PDB file of C-alpha atoms and ligand atoms in Angstrom:
ATOM      1  CA  MET A   1     -92.004 155.048  70.284  1.00  0.00           C
ATOM      2  CA  PRO A   2     -89.124 156.090  71.745  1.00  0.00           C
ATOM      3  CA  GLY A   3     -85.530 154.828  71.660  1.00  0.00           C
ATOM      4  CA  GLU A   4     -86.915 152.408  69.174  1.00  0.00           C
ATOM      5  CA  ARG A   5     -84.566 151.524  66.539  1.00  0.00           C
ATOM      6  CA  ARG A   6     -85.404 152.981  63.155  1.00  0.00           C
ATOM      7  CA  MET A   7     -84.717 150.722  59.986  1.00  0.00           C
ATOM      8  CA  LYS A   8     -83.690 152.958  57.137  1.00  0.00           C
ATOM      9  CA  ILE A   9     -85.309 152.127  53.685  1.00  0.00           C
ATOM     10  CA  VAL A  10     -83.269 152.950  50.702  1.00  0.00           C
ATOM     11  CA  HIS A  11     -84.107 152.735  46.986  1.00  0.00           C
ATOM     12  CA  THR A  12     -81.444 154.615  45.008  1.00  0.00           C
ATOM     13  CA  VAL A  13     -77.585 154.164  45.419  1.00  0.00           C
ATOM     14  CA  THR A  14     -77.140 157.959  46.849  1.00  0.00           C
ATOM     15  CA  GLU A  15     -79.486 157.317  49.315  1.00  0.00           C
ATOM     16  CA  LEU A  16     -77.875 153.974  50.167  1.00  0.00           C
ATOM     17  CA  ARG A  17     -74.367 156.060  50.104  1.00  0.00           C
ATOM     18  CA  ALA A  18     -75.832 158.469  52.010  1.00  0.00           C
ATOM     19  CA  ALA A  19     -77.351 155.809  54.956  1.00  0.00           C
ATOM     20  CA  LEU A  20     -74.019 154.906  55.074  1.00  0.00           C
ATOM     21  CA  ALA A  21     -72.183 157.078  55.249  1.00  0.00           C
ATOM     22  CA  GLY A  22     -69.671 157.309  58.598  1.00  0.00           C
ATOM     23  CA  CYS A  23     -69.949 153.695  59.029  1.00  0.00           C
ATOM     24  CA  GLN A  24     -66.851 151.483  58.732  1.00  0.00           C
ATOM     25  CA  LYS A  25     -67.982 147.965  58.025  1.00  0.00           C
ATOM     26  CA  PRO A  26     -71.069 147.008  56.806  1.00  0.00           C
ATOM     27  CA  ALA A  27     -72.535 143.737  57.141  1.00  0.00           C
ATOM     28  CA  PHE A  28     -74.332 142.374  53.690  1.00  0.00           C
ATOM     29  CA  VAL A  29     -77.186 140.047  52.904  1.00  0.00           C
ATOM     30  CA  PRO A  30     -78.128 140.270  49.571  1.00  0.00           C
ATOM     31  CA  THR A  31     -81.611 139.099  48.601  1.00  0.00           C
ATOM     32  CA  MET A  32     -84.281 138.620  46.179  1.00  0.00           C
ATOM     33  CA  GLY A  33     -86.951 139.161  48.941  1.00  0.00           C
ATOM     34  CA  ASN A  34     -90.152 137.429  49.654  1.00  0.00           C
ATOM     35  CA  LEU A  35     -88.201 136.928  53.204  1.00  0.00           C
ATOM     36  CA  HIS A  36     -88.573 133.736  55.119  1.00  0.00           C
ATOM     37  CA  ASP A  37     -86.646 132.643  58.014  1.00  0.00           C
ATOM     38  CA  GLY A  38     -84.327 131.480  56.172  1.00  0.00           C
ATOM     39  CA  HIS A  39     -83.100 134.802  54.600  1.00  0.00           C
ATOM     40  CA  LEU A  40     -83.638 136.795  58.343  1.00  0.00           C
ATOM     41  CA  ALA A  41     -81.203 133.801  60.179  1.00  0.00           C
ATOM     42  CA  LEU A  42     -78.793 135.817  57.166  1.00  0.00           C
ATOM     43  CA  VAL A  43     -79.675 138.877  59.134  1.00  0.00           C
ATOM     44  CA  ARG A  44     -79.101 137.456  62.106  1.00  0.00           C
ATOM     45  CA  GLN A  45     -76.203 135.878  61.631  1.00  0.00           C
ATOM     46  CA  ALA A  46     -74.098 139.369  60.189  1.00  0.00           C
ATOM     47  CA  LYS A  47     -75.225 141.418  62.175  1.00  0.00           C
ATOM     48  CA  PRO A  48     -72.636 141.119  65.128  1.00  0.00           C
ATOM     49  CA  LEU A  49     -70.209 140.692  61.867  1.00  0.00           C
ATOM     50  CA  GLY A  50     -69.994 144.803  61.118  1.00  0.00           C
ATOM     51  CA  ASP A  51     -71.334 148.113  62.845  1.00  0.00           C
ATOM     52  CA  VAL A  52     -74.109 148.378  60.599  1.00  0.00           C
ATOM     53  CA  ALA A  53     -76.630 145.395  59.011  1.00  0.00           C
ATOM     54  CA  VAL A  54     -77.497 146.070  55.592  1.00  0.00           C
ATOM     55  CA  ALA A  55     -79.715 144.151  53.820  1.00  0.00           C
ATOM     56  CA  SER A  56     -81.174 143.932  49.371  1.00  0.00           C
ATOM     57  CA  ILE A  57     -84.162 143.376  48.002  1.00  0.00           C
ATOM     58  CA  PHE A  58     -84.258 142.852  44.335  1.00  0.00           C
ATOM     59  CA  VAL A  59     -85.006 140.742  41.757  1.00  0.00           C
ATOM     60  CA  ASN A  60     -82.389 140.084  39.144  1.00  0.00           C
ATOM     61  CA  ARG A  61     -83.638 140.589  35.792  1.00  0.00           C
ATOM     62  CA  LEU A  62     -79.712 138.868  34.681  1.00  0.00           C
ATOM     63  CA  GLN A  63     -80.291 135.869  36.326  1.00  0.00           C
ATOM     64  CA  PHE A  64     -83.080 134.528  34.658  1.00  0.00           C
ATOM     65  CA  LEU A  65     -84.083 132.773  31.838  1.00  0.00           C
ATOM     66  CA  PRO A  66     -86.860 134.139  29.559  1.00  0.00           C
ATOM     67  CA  HIS A  67     -88.890 131.484  30.285  1.00  0.00           C
ATOM     68  CA  GLU A  68     -88.382 131.725  34.332  1.00  0.00           C
ATOM     69  CA  ASP A  69     -90.227 133.421  36.922  1.00  0.00           C
ATOM     70  CA  PHE A  70     -89.000 136.473  36.892  1.00  0.00           C
ATOM     71  CA  ASP A  71     -92.232 138.059  35.857  1.00  0.00           C
ATOM     72  CA  SER A  72     -94.579 136.115  38.663  1.00  0.00           C
ATOM     73  CA  TYR A  73     -91.813 136.271  41.454  1.00  0.00           C
ATOM     74  CA  PRO A  74     -93.398 137.066  44.807  1.00  0.00           C
ATOM     75  CA  ARG A  75     -92.432 140.991  45.429  1.00  0.00           C
ATOM     76  CA  THR A  76     -93.591 141.502  49.346  1.00  0.00           C
ATOM     77  CA  LEU A  77     -91.739 144.976  50.031  1.00  0.00           C
ATOM     78  CA  ASP A  78     -93.822 146.054  52.929  1.00  0.00           C
ATOM     79  CA  ALA A  79     -93.661 142.425  54.930  1.00  0.00           C
ATOM     80  CA  ASP A  80     -90.131 141.704  54.140  1.00  0.00           C
ATOM     81  CA  CYS A  81     -89.437 145.329  55.828  1.00  0.00           C
ATOM     82  CA  ALA A  82     -91.446 144.612  58.571  1.00  0.00           C
ATOM     83  CA  GLN A  83     -89.473 141.269  59.272  1.00  0.00           C
ATOM     84  CA  LEU A  84     -86.316 142.994  58.598  1.00  0.00           C
ATOM     85  CA  GLN A  85     -86.942 145.498  60.619  1.00  0.00           C
ATOM     86  CA  ALA A  86     -87.542 142.811  63.695  1.00  0.00           C
ATOM     87  CA  ALA A  87     -84.265 140.668  62.987  1.00  0.00           C
ATOM     88  CA  GLY A  88     -82.321 143.567  63.260  1.00  0.00           C
ATOM     89  CA  CYS A  89     -81.401 144.925  59.798  1.00  0.00           C
ATOM     90  CA  ASP A  90     -80.492 148.817  60.161  1.00  0.00           C
ATOM     91  CA  VAL A  91     -80.543 149.573  56.410  1.00  0.00           C
ATOM     92  CA  VAL A  92     -82.866 147.863  53.095  1.00  0.00           C
ATOM     93  CA  PHE A  93     -81.863 148.993  50.060  1.00  0.00           C
ATOM     94  CA  ALA A  94     -84.672 148.623  47.699  1.00  0.00           C
ATOM     95  CA  PRO A  95     -83.742 149.619  44.009  1.00  0.00           C
ATOM     96  CA  SER A  96     -86.212 149.804  41.117  1.00  0.00           C
ATOM     97  CA  GLU A  97     -84.368 148.051  38.137  1.00  0.00           C
ATOM     98  CA  GLN A  98     -84.368 151.651  36.435  1.00  0.00           C
ATOM     99  CA  ASP A  99     -82.076 152.564  40.099  1.00  0.00           C
ATOM    100  CA  LEU A 100     -79.592 149.517  39.717  1.00  0.00           C
ATOM    101  CA  TYR A 101     -79.426 149.463  35.896  1.00  0.00           C
ATOM    102  CA  PRO A 102     -80.561 153.027  34.580  1.00  0.00           C
ATOM    103  CA  GLU A 103     -78.539 152.312  31.884  1.00  0.00           C
ATOM    104  CA  PRO A 104     -78.760 148.178  30.031  1.00  0.00           C
ATOM    105  CA  GLN A 105     -75.958 146.983  32.049  1.00  0.00           C
ATOM    106  CA  SER A 106     -73.818 145.774  29.155  1.00  0.00           C
ATOM    107  CA  TYR A 107     -70.543 145.152  31.280  1.00  0.00           C
ATOM    108  CA  LYS A 108     -71.095 141.344  32.771  1.00  0.00           C
ATOM    109  CA  LEU A 109     -68.954 139.564  34.601  1.00  0.00           C
ATOM    110  CA  GLN A 110     -67.717 136.274  33.287  1.00  0.00           C
ATOM    111  CA  PRO A 111     -67.004 133.684  35.914  1.00  0.00           C
ATOM    112  CA  PRO A 112     -65.364 130.868  35.403  1.00  0.00           C
ATOM    113  CA  PRO A 113     -67.015 127.818  33.108  1.00  0.00           C
ATOM    114  CA  ALA A 114     -65.571 125.221  34.679  1.00  0.00           C
ATOM    115  CA  LEU A 115     -66.597 125.700  37.821  1.00  0.00           C
ATOM    116  CA  ALA A 116     -70.140 128.585  36.516  1.00  0.00           C
ATOM    117  CA  ASP A 117     -70.835 125.995  33.248  1.00  0.00           C
ATOM    118  CA  LEU A 118     -72.062 122.744  35.889  1.00  0.00           C
ATOM    119  CA  LEU A 119     -74.918 121.649  37.484  1.00  0.00           C
ATOM    120  CA  GLU A 120     -77.187 125.190  37.510  1.00  0.00           C
ATOM    121  CA  GLY A 121     -74.914 126.921  35.018  1.00  0.00           C
ATOM    122  CA  HIS A 122     -75.747 123.880  33.313  1.00  0.00           C
ATOM    123  CA  PHE A 123     -79.940 123.776  33.084  1.00  0.00           C
ATOM    124  CA  ARG A 124     -79.832 127.488  33.632  1.00  0.00           C
ATOM    125  CA  PRO A 125     -77.430 128.992  30.804  1.00  0.00           C
ATOM    126  CA  GLY A 126     -75.998 132.739  31.827  1.00  0.00           C
ATOM    127  CA  PHE A 127     -77.138 132.221  35.509  1.00  0.00           C
ATOM    128  CA  PHE A 128     -73.626 132.679  37.072  1.00  0.00           C
ATOM    129  CA  VAL A 129     -73.277 135.491  34.360  1.00  0.00           C
ATOM    130  CA  GLY A 130     -76.239 137.307  35.913  1.00  0.00           C
ATOM    131  CA  VAL A 131     -76.085 136.682  39.647  1.00  0.00           C
ATOM    132  CA  SER A 132     -71.623 138.032  40.020  1.00  0.00           C
ATOM    133  CA  THR A 133     -73.048 140.722  38.049  1.00  0.00           C
ATOM    134  CA  ALA A 134     -74.946 141.831  39.705  1.00  0.00           C
ATOM    135  CA  VAL A 135     -73.738 140.878  43.040  1.00  0.00           C
ATOM    136  CA  MET A 136     -70.552 142.957  41.985  1.00  0.00           C
ATOM    137  CA  LYS A 137     -72.342 146.180  41.188  1.00  0.00           C
ATOM    138  CA  LEU A 138     -74.586 145.536  45.061  1.00  0.00           C
ATOM    139  CA  PHE A 139     -71.092 144.886  46.590  1.00  0.00           C
ATOM    140  CA  ASN A 140     -69.994 148.183  44.789  1.00  0.00           C
ATOM    141  CA  CYS A 141     -73.330 150.076  46.365  1.00  0.00           C
ATOM    142  CA  VAL A 142     -72.529 148.770  49.308  1.00  0.00           C
ATOM    143  CA  PHE A 143     -68.796 148.395  50.440  1.00  0.00           C
ATOM    144  CA  ALA A 144     -67.639 151.191  47.918  1.00  0.00           C
ATOM    145  CA  GLY A 145     -67.055 154.083  50.488  1.00  0.00           C
ATOM    146  CA  ALA A 146     -66.464 151.734  53.479  1.00  0.00           C
ATOM    147  CA  PRO A 147     -62.887 151.910  55.279  1.00  0.00           C
ATOM    148  CA  GLN A 148     -62.557 148.750  56.463  1.00  0.00           C
ATOM    149  CA  GLY A 149     -64.486 146.471  53.836  1.00  0.00           C
ATOM    150  CA  GLY A 150     -67.043 144.225  54.837  1.00  0.00           C
ATOM    151  CA  VAL A 151     -68.775 141.042  55.370  1.00  0.00           C
ATOM    152  CA  ALA A 152     -71.406 139.537  53.065  1.00  0.00           C
ATOM    153  CA  VAL A 153     -73.315 136.409  53.931  1.00  0.00           C
ATOM    154  CA  PHE A 154     -75.014 134.128  51.771  1.00  0.00           C
ATOM    155  CA  GLY A 155     -76.810 130.532  52.502  1.00  0.00           C
ATOM    156  CA  LYS A 156     -75.270 127.438  51.540  1.00  0.00           C
ATOM    157  CA  LYS A 157     -78.734 126.522  50.340  1.00  0.00           C
ATOM    158  CA  ASP A 158     -77.381 127.961  46.684  1.00  0.00           C
ATOM    159  CA  TYR A 159     -74.021 126.238  47.076  1.00  0.00           C
ATOM    160  CA  GLN A 160     -73.022 126.486  43.621  1.00  0.00           C
ATOM    161  CA  GLN A 161     -73.409 130.647  44.038  1.00  0.00           C
ATOM    162  CA  LEU A 162     -71.703 130.435  46.903  1.00  0.00           C
ATOM    163  CA  MET A 163     -68.253 128.917  45.417  1.00  0.00           C
ATOM    164  CA  VAL A 164     -68.764 131.382  42.566  1.00  0.00           C
ATOM    165  CA  LEU A 165     -68.990 134.497  44.667  1.00  0.00           C
ATOM    166  CA  ARG A 166     -66.014 133.389  46.509  1.00  0.00           C
ATOM    167  CA  GLY A 167     -63.760 132.594  43.734  1.00  0.00           C
ATOM    168  CA  MET A 168     -65.078 136.200  42.690  1.00  0.00           C
ATOM    169  CA  VAL A 169     -64.153 138.315  45.931  1.00  0.00           C
ATOM    170  CA  ARG A 170     -60.646 135.816  45.956  1.00  0.00           C
ATOM    171  CA  GLN A 171     -59.371 136.667  42.397  1.00  0.00           C
ATOM    172  CA  PHE A 172     -61.351 140.551  41.879  1.00  0.00           C
ATOM    173  CA  ALA A 173     -59.193 141.501  45.396  1.00  0.00           C
ATOM    174  CA  LEU A 174     -62.223 142.476  47.000  1.00  0.00           C
ATOM    175  CA  PRO A 175     -62.270 143.842  50.639  1.00  0.00           C
ATOM    176  CA  ILE A 176     -65.360 141.324  51.703  1.00  0.00           C
ATOM    177  CA  ASP A 177     -65.355 138.456  53.382  1.00  0.00           C
ATOM    178  CA  ILE A 178     -67.895 136.065  51.938  1.00  0.00           C
ATOM    179  CA  VAL A 179     -69.753 133.924  55.224  1.00  0.00           C
ATOM    180  CA  ALA A 180     -71.371 131.230  54.887  1.00  0.00           C
ATOM    181  CA  ALA A 181     -74.910 130.119  56.865  1.00  0.00           C
ATOM    182  CA  ASP A 182     -76.218 127.023  57.074  1.00  0.00           C
ATOM    183  CA  ILE A 183     -79.445 125.765  55.333  1.00  0.00           C
ATOM    184  CA  SER A 184     -82.352 126.491  56.902  1.00  0.00           C
ATOM    185  CA  ARG A 185     -85.571 123.944  57.113  1.00  0.00           C
ATOM    186  CA  ALA A 186     -88.956 123.724  57.955  1.00  0.00           C
ATOM    187  CA  GLY A 187     -89.801 121.193  60.247  1.00  0.00           C
ATOM    188  CA  ASP A 188     -90.086 117.844  57.587  1.00  0.00           C
ATOM    189  CA  GLY A 189     -86.621 118.775  56.227  1.00  0.00           C
ATOM    190  CA  LEU A 190     -87.089 120.982  53.380  1.00  0.00           C
ATOM    191  CA  ALA A 191     -85.268 123.498  52.317  1.00  0.00           C
ATOM    192  CA  LEU A 192     -86.335 126.995  52.682  1.00  0.00           C
ATOM    193  CA  SER A 193     -87.540 128.977  49.554  1.00  0.00           C
ATOM    194  CA  SER A 194     -89.619 131.712  48.259  1.00  0.00           C
ATOM    195  CA  ARG A 195     -90.531 129.361  45.316  1.00  0.00           C
ATOM    196  CA  ASN A 196     -91.949 127.160  47.959  1.00  0.00           C
ATOM    197  CA  ALA A 197     -94.625 129.365  47.908  1.00  0.00           C
ATOM    198  CA  TYR A 198     -95.332 128.178  44.517  1.00  0.00           C
ATOM    199  CA  LEU A 199     -96.167 124.530  45.594  1.00  0.00           C
ATOM    200  CA  SER A 200     -99.761 123.373  45.838  1.00  0.00           C
ATOM    201  CA  THR A 201    -100.802 121.600  49.092  1.00  0.00           C
ATOM    202  CA  GLY A 202    -100.263 118.267  47.417  1.00  0.00           C
ATOM    203  CA  GLU A 203     -96.751 118.951  46.070  1.00  0.00           C
ATOM    204  CA  ARG A 204     -95.977 120.770  49.218  1.00  0.00           C
ATOM    205  CA  LEU A 205     -96.421 117.559  50.989  1.00  0.00           C
ATOM    206  CA  GLU A 206     -93.887 115.748  48.239  1.00  0.00           C
ATOM    207  CA  ALA A 207     -91.884 118.763  48.520  1.00  0.00           C
ATOM    208  CA  VAL A 208     -89.253 117.249  51.428  1.00  0.00           C
ATOM    209  CA  GLN A 209     -89.114 113.932  49.259  1.00  0.00           C
ATOM    210  CA  LEU A 210     -85.799 116.264  47.378  1.00  0.00           C
ATOM    211  CA  SER A 211     -83.741 116.622  50.879  1.00  0.00           C
ATOM    212  CA  ARG A 212     -84.896 112.763  52.121  1.00  0.00           C
ATOM    213  CA  GLU A 213     -83.401 111.331  48.593  1.00  0.00           C
ATOM    214  CA  LEU A 214     -80.088 113.585  49.321  1.00  0.00           C
ATOM    215  CA  ARG A 215     -79.946 111.866  52.927  1.00  0.00           C
ATOM    216  CA  SER A 216     -80.539 108.617  51.101  1.00  0.00           C
ATOM    217  CA  MET A 217     -77.652 109.456  48.991  1.00  0.00           C
ATOM    218  CA  SER A 218     -75.986 110.150  52.347  1.00  0.00           C
ATOM    219  CA  ALA A 219     -76.326 106.922  53.701  1.00  0.00           C
ATOM    220  CA  LEU A 220     -75.319 104.807  51.077  1.00  0.00           C
ATOM    221  CA  LEU A 221     -72.105 106.784  50.993  1.00  0.00           C
ATOM    222  CA  GLN A 222     -71.558 106.222  54.747  1.00  0.00           C
ATOM    223  CA  ALA A 223     -72.768 102.784  54.574  1.00  0.00           C
ATOM    224  CA  GLY A 224     -69.372 102.243  52.138  1.00  0.00           C
ATOM    225  CA  GLU A 225     -71.351 102.437  48.289  1.00  0.00           C
ATOM    226  CA  HIS A 226     -68.797 104.052  46.378  1.00  0.00           C
ATOM    227  CA  ASN A 227     -70.303 103.324  42.992  1.00  0.00           C
ATOM    228  CA  ILE A 228     -70.909 107.139  42.397  1.00  0.00           C
ATOM    229  CA  ALA A 229     -72.652 106.898  39.342  1.00  0.00           C
ATOM    230  CA  ALA A 230     -75.563 103.733  40.848  1.00  0.00           C
ATOM    231  CA  ILE A 231     -76.052 105.867  44.006  1.00  0.00           C
ATOM    232  CA  GLU A 232     -76.731 109.026  41.347  1.00  0.00           C
ATOM    233  CA  ALA A 233     -79.653 106.653  38.585  1.00  0.00           C
ATOM    234  CA  ARG A 234     -80.918 105.429  41.970  1.00  0.00           C
ATOM    235  CA  ALA A 235     -82.313 108.435  43.473  1.00  0.00           C
ATOM    236  CA  VAL A 236     -83.139 110.380  40.132  1.00  0.00           C
ATOM    237  CA  GLN A 237     -85.617 106.905  39.198  1.00  0.00           C
ATOM    238  CA  THR A 238     -87.020 107.345  43.140  1.00  0.00           C
ATOM    239  CA  LEU A 239     -87.810 111.472  42.388  1.00  0.00           C
ATOM    240  CA  THR A 240     -88.832 110.413  38.838  1.00  0.00           C
ATOM    241  CA  ALA A 241     -90.763 107.776  39.633  1.00  0.00           C
ATOM    242  CA  ARG A 242     -92.936 110.248  42.118  1.00  0.00           C
ATOM    243  CA  GLY A 243     -93.460 112.408  39.225  1.00  0.00           C
ATOM    244  CA  TRP A 244     -90.883 114.826  39.486  1.00  0.00           C
ATOM    245  CA  GLN A 245     -88.791 115.771  36.929  1.00  0.00           C
ATOM    246  CA  PRO A 246     -84.856 115.778  37.909  1.00  0.00           C
ATOM    247  CA  ASP A 247     -82.721 117.218  36.394  1.00  0.00           C
ATOM    248  CA  TYR A 248     -79.661 116.696  38.246  1.00  0.00           C
ATOM    249  CA  LEU A 249     -79.030 114.303  42.026  1.00  0.00           C
ATOM    250  CA  THR A 250     -74.932 114.318  42.145  1.00  0.00           C
ATOM    251  CA  VAL A 251     -72.226 113.279  44.755  1.00  0.00           C
ATOM    252  CA  ARG A 252     -69.420 116.475  43.900  1.00  0.00           C
ATOM    253  CA  ARG A 253     -66.304 117.683  45.680  1.00  0.00           C
ATOM    254  CA  ARG A 254     -66.611 120.090  47.814  1.00  0.00           C
ATOM    255  CA  ALA A 255     -63.760 121.834  46.660  1.00  0.00           C
ATOM    256  CA  ASP A 256     -64.563 122.183  42.726  1.00  0.00           C
ATOM    257  CA  LEU A 257     -68.106 120.893  42.326  1.00  0.00           C
ATOM    258  CA  LEU A 258     -66.170 118.003  39.831  1.00  0.00           C
ATOM    259  CA  PRO A 259     -67.279 114.166  40.346  1.00  0.00           C
ATOM    260  CA  PRO A 260     -65.523 112.418  43.063  1.00  0.00           C
ATOM    261  CA  MET A 261     -62.556 110.417  42.357  1.00  0.00           C
ATOM    262  CA  PRO A 262     -62.143 107.252  44.724  1.00  0.00           C
ATOM    263  CA  ALA A 263     -59.433 109.050  47.088  1.00  0.00           C
ATOM    264  CA  ASP A 264     -62.112 111.782  47.354  1.00  0.00           C
ATOM    265  CA  LEU A 265     -65.209 109.737  48.818  1.00  0.00           C
ATOM    266  CA  HIS A 266     -64.422 110.344  52.293  1.00  0.00           C
ATOM    267  CA  PRO A 267     -67.110 112.501  55.011  1.00  0.00           C
ATOM    268  CA  GLY A 268     -66.103 116.349  54.814  1.00  0.00           C
ATOM    269  CA  HIS A 269     -65.179 116.044  51.092  1.00  0.00           C
ATOM    270  CA  LEU A 270     -67.877 116.138  49.359  1.00  0.00           C
ATOM    271  CA  VAL A 271     -71.392 117.639  48.309  1.00  0.00           C
ATOM    272  CA  LEU A 272     -74.613 116.111  47.478  1.00  0.00           C
ATOM    273  CA  LEU A 273     -76.634 118.335  45.846  1.00  0.00           C
ATOM    274  CA  GLY A 274     -79.635 118.326  44.128  1.00  0.00           C
ATOM    275  CA  ALA A 275     -82.202 119.944  41.665  1.00  0.00           C
ATOM    276  CA  ALA A 276     -85.923 118.555  40.664  1.00  0.00           C
ATOM    277  CA  ARG A 277     -89.445 120.055  39.120  1.00  0.00           C
ATOM    278  CA  LEU A 278     -92.053 119.429  41.069  1.00  0.00           C
ATOM    279  CA  GLY A 279     -95.482 120.643  39.090  1.00  0.00           C
ATOM    280  CA  LYS A 280     -94.267 123.832  38.011  1.00  0.00           C
ATOM    281  CA  THR A 281     -91.639 125.153  40.872  1.00  0.00           C
ATOM    282  CA  ARG A 282     -88.364 123.756  40.432  1.00  0.00           C
ATOM    283  CA  LEU A 283     -86.337 123.175  44.283  1.00  0.00           C
ATOM    284  CA  ILE A 284     -82.929 123.073  44.627  1.00  0.00           C
ATOM    285  CA  ASP A 285     -80.856 121.544  47.717  1.00  0.00           C
ATOM    286  CA  ASN A 286     -78.113 120.002  48.936  1.00  0.00           C
ATOM    287  CA  LEU A 287     -76.143 118.316  51.738  1.00  0.00           C
ATOM    288  CA  GLU A 288     -72.431 118.246  53.197  1.00  0.00           C
ATOM    289  CA  TRP A 289     -71.113 114.893  53.860  1.00  0.00           C
TER     290      TRP A 289
HETATM  291  P1  LIG B 301     -82.613 134.259  47.276  1.00  0.00           P
HETATM  292  O1  LIG B 301     -83.566 135.483  47.946  1.00  0.00           O
HETATM  293  O2  LIG B 301     -83.331 133.658  46.913  1.00  0.00           O
HETATM  294  O3  LIG B 301     -81.433 134.908  46.647  1.00  0.00           O
HETATM  295  O4  LIG B 301     -81.973 134.381  48.922  1.00  0.00           O
HETATM  296  C1  LIG B 301     -80.811 135.310  49.522  1.00  0.00           C
HETATM  297  C2  LIG B 301     -79.916 134.545  50.088  1.00  0.00           C
HETATM  298  O5  LIG B 301     -80.459 133.717  51.386  1.00  0.00           O
HETATM  299  C3  LIG B 301     -79.004 133.626  49.855  1.00  0.00           C
HETATM  300  O6  LIG B 301     -77.945 133.692  50.255  1.00  0.00           O
HETATM  301  C4  LIG B 301     -79.562 132.258  49.593  1.00  0.00           C
HETATM  302  O7  LIG B 301     -78.756 131.442  49.674  1.00  0.00           O
HETATM  303  C5  LIG B 301     -79.891 132.542  51.199  1.00  0.00           C
HETATM  304  N1  LIG B 301     -81.009 131.374  51.415  1.00  0.00           N
HETATM  305  C6  LIG B 301     -82.597 131.324  50.774  1.00  0.00           C
HETATM  306  N2  LIG B 301     -83.249 129.942  51.041  1.00  0.00           N
HETATM  307  C7  LIG B 301     -82.234 129.808  52.130  1.00  0.00           C
HETATM  308  C8  LIG B 301     -82.398 129.098  53.181  1.00  0.00           C
HETATM  309  N3  LIG B 301     -83.378 127.872  53.056  1.00  0.00           N
HETATM  310  N4  LIG B 301     -81.342 128.194  53.872  1.00  0.00           N
HETATM  311  C9  LIG B 301     -79.753 129.484  54.190  1.00  0.00           C
HETATM  312  N5  LIG B 301     -79.838 130.453  53.082  1.00  0.00           N
HETATM  313  C10 LIG B 301     -80.619 130.295  52.394  1.00  0.00           C
END
């Protein structure tokens, strides 16, 4: 159609650099694909922040443990590209493993254990090494030729990831602004996630309980409950009794994700984070308080 905006889909770093030649300031949204409205909200948020909106689709083997769902992770490139085009994306970078890792990625980026070995890093050892290494590489692919640096948008859904990547950008002095996007939720409150596709009909109905439990924890804090251990234990017990296998439901400081001191128990300083398995599906969610 005349005048229709054409989104470019590129697969190699060389093609990406050619597609971005002349761009001043890319606004970038890295994803693992199987896109939902949460991802598309990130793209819409990114769009006005640069002169070209770039999304990547790459299922990053480095951040999966051997027993995790790397092989079964849903890969839906054509549908993803149609949605990205409609959301205003200009360039999609969808490399194969061979394109992004032509030789084994033996240089790795080691985020600080004080942040990266907690919570997700505790239950998924090496996860943030894999995330940081891949994101640093994607950043180099997207931003290397950009005279004004750029912007990268990440979702608060992966709260700890956002903190790890903010630290990476700061400590390596990368010319990239990290922008945080609010969590997109389904009508019942379940945080949107590619992994929701794994849930059976019954599990999908139950899945909302993770966000409800975080809201109950928040209500207890709001009511003045200062016994954090009791709040956490109650939440774990409730989900366990409903058939979940929680990894953690916890109250942490927003600043460093450490357990709060009494002086921290004020609204605006805390975040409630949860990770739990329902059947074979591991879900995460969080709520700032
Ligand atoms: P993923 O494809 O799961 O690696 O996610 C790619 C980006 O989308 C990350 O920055 C996620 O935090 C973000 N994201 C995923 N789900 C949501 C959601 N429900 N709300 C907001 N951001 C999300």
